[in-house]
């Protein structure tokens, strides 16, 4: 189960890294000053940093098989999940406004800078990232509890 958690964690991280790159490339950091982006930079980078540290701890756990490391990785995943839900809740209205924004753009040119960077996240990537994150959290918890052996 520890290897399954590692695989889901890595795939989840790839999706997250793609969204982080998209957000930065589309001006998410600059949009913090103008208030265009609905994703707070501390939440974005905190989510990324804690998830990366947790993944490193999990890799060490897989090699060393020390239960304290499994619990540490799980504890790191809890704020990662909370920040993820925060960002999802702030992304949903941006995604819903997509239809309104596209209709306004068709009516006439508008400032491209007014489009939040997170509007460019593919829905499939957001959904897959979230679902895999939940699976990862459950697998890490079950492994830390000793379910399924290690």
Coordinates of N, CA and C in Angstrom, one line a residue, residues 89-142:
X89 N -12.3 26.0 -3.6 CA -13.5 26.8 -3.4 C -13.3 28.2 -4.0
X90 N -12.1 28.7 -4.1 CA -11.9 30.0 -4.8 C -11.8 29.9 -6.3
X91 N -11.5 28.7 -6.8 CA -11.4 28.5 -8.2 C -12.7 28.2 -8.9
X92 N -13.7 27.6 -8.2 CA -15.0 27.3 -8.8 C -15.7 28.5 -9.3
X93 N -15.8 29.6 -8.6 CA -16.5 30.8 -9.2 C -15.7 31.3 -10.4
X94 N -14.4 31.2 -10.4 CA -13.6 31.7 -11.6 C -14.0 30.8 -12.8
X95 N -14.1 29.5 -12.5 CA -14.4 28.6 -13.6 C -15.9 28.9 -14.1
X96 N -16.8 29.1 -13.2 CA -18.2 29.3 -13.6 C -18.3 30.6 -14.3
X97 N -17.5 31.6 -14.1 CA -17.5 32.9 -14.8 C -17.0 32.8 -16.2
X98 N -16.4 31.7 -16.5 CA -15.8 31.5 -17.8 C -16.8 31.7 -19.0
X99 N -18.0 31.2 -18.9 CA -19.0 31.4 -19.9 C -19.4 32.9 -20.0
X100 N -19.5 33.6 -18.9 CA -19.8 35.0 -19.0 C -18.7 35.8 -19.6
X101 N -17.5 35.4 -19.2 CA -16.3 36.1 -19.8 C -16.2 35.9 -21.3
X102 N -16.4 34.7 -21.7 CA -16.3 34.4 -23.1 C -17.4 35.1 -23.9
X103 N -18.6 35.3 -23.4 CA -19.6 36.0 -24.1 C -19.2 37.5 -24.2
X104 N -18.7 38.0 -23.1 CA -18.2 39.4 -23.1 C -17.1 39.7 -24.1
X105 N -16.2 38.7 -24.2 CA -15.1 38.8 -25.1 C -15.6 38.7 -26.6
X106 N -16.6 37.9 -26.8 CA -17.2 37.8 -28.2 C -17.8 39.2 -28.6
X107 N -18.4 39.9 -27.6 CA -19.0 41.1 -27.9 C -18.1 42.3 -28.2
X108 N -16.8 42.1 -27.7 CA -15.8 43.2 -27.9 C -14.6 42.9 -27.2
X109 N -13.5 43.5 -27.6 CA -12.2 43.2 -27.0 C -12.2 43.7 -25.5
X110 N -11.6 43.0 -24.7 CA -11.4 43.4 -23.3 C -10.0 43.2 -22.9
X111 N -9.6 43.7 -21.7 CA -8.3 43.5 -21.3 C -8.0 42.1 -20.9
X112 N -7.0 41.5 -21.5 CA -6.6 40.1 -21.2 C -6.0 40.0 -19.8
X113 N -5.5 41.1 -19.2 CA -4.9 41.0 -17.9 C -6.0 40.8 -16.8
X114 N -7.3 41.1 -17.2 CA -8.4 41.0 -16.3 C -8.8 39.5 -16.1
X115 N -8.3 38.6 -16.9 CA -8.6 37.2 -16.8 C -7.7 36.6 -15.7
X116 N -8.3 36.0 -14.7 CA -7.5 35.4 -13.7 C -6.7 34.2 -14.2
X117 N -5.5 34.1 -13.8 CA -4.6 33.1 -14.3 C -5.1 31.7 -14.1
X118 N -5.9 31.5 -13.0 CA -6.4 30.2 -12.7 C -7.6 29.8 -13.6
X119 N -8.1 30.7 -14.4 CA -9.1 30.3 -15.4 C -8.5 29.4 -16.5
X120 N -7.2 29.4 -16.6 CA -6.6 28.5 -17.6 C -6.4 27.1 -17.2
X121 N -6.8 26.8 -16.0 CA -6.6 25.4 -15.5 C -7.6 24.5 -16.2
X122 N -7.1 23.4 -16.8 CA -8.1 22.5 -17.4 C -8.9 21.8 -16.3
X123 N -10.2 21.7 -16.5 CA -11.1 21.1 -15.6 C -10.6 19.6 -15.3
X124 N -10.2 18.9 -16.3 CA -9.8 17.5 -16.1 C -8.6 17.4 -15.1
X125 N -7.7 18.3 -15.3 CA -6.5 18.3 -14.4 C -6.9 18.7 -13.0
X126 N -7.8 19.6 -12.8 CA -8.3 20.0 -11.4 C -9.0 18.8 -10.8
X127 N -9.9 18.2 -11.5 CA -10.6 17.1 -11.0 C -9.7 15.9 -10.6
X128 N -8.8 15.5 -11.6 CA -7.9 14.4 -11.4 C -7.0 14.7 -10.2
X129 N -6.5 15.9 -10.1 CA -5.6 16.3 -9.0 C -6.3 16.1 -7.6
X130 N -7.6 16.6 -7.6 CA -8.3 16.5 -6.3 C -8.6 15.1 -6.0
X131 N -9.1 14.3 -6.9 CA -9.5 12.9 -6.6 C -8.2 12.1 -6.2
X132 N -7.1 12.3 -7.0 CA -5.9 11.5 -6.6 C -5.4 12.0 -5.2
X133 N -5.6 13.3 -4.9 CA -5.1 13.7 -3.6 C -5.9 13.1 -2.5
X134 N -7.2 12.9 -2.7 CA -8.0 12.2 -1.7 C -7.6 10.7 -1.5
X135 N -7.3 10.1 -2.7 CA -6.9 8.7 -2.6 C -5.5 8.6 -1.9
X136 N -4.6 9.5 -2.2 CA -3.3 9.6 -1.6 C -3.5 9.7 -0.1
X137 N -4.3 10.6 0.4 CA -4.5 10.9 1.8 C -5.0 9.6 2.5
X138 N -6.0 8.9 1.9 CA -6.5 7.7 2.4 C -5.5 6.6 2.5
X139 N -4.7 6.4 1.4 CA -3.7 5.4 1.3 C -2.6 5.7 2.4
X140 N -2.2 6.9 2.6 CA -1.2 7.2 3.6 C -1.7 7.0 5.0
X141 N -2.9 7.3 5.2 CA -3.5 7.1 6.5 C -3.6 5.6 6.8
X142 N -4.1 4.8 5.8 CA -4.2 3.3 6.0 C -2.8 2.7 6.2

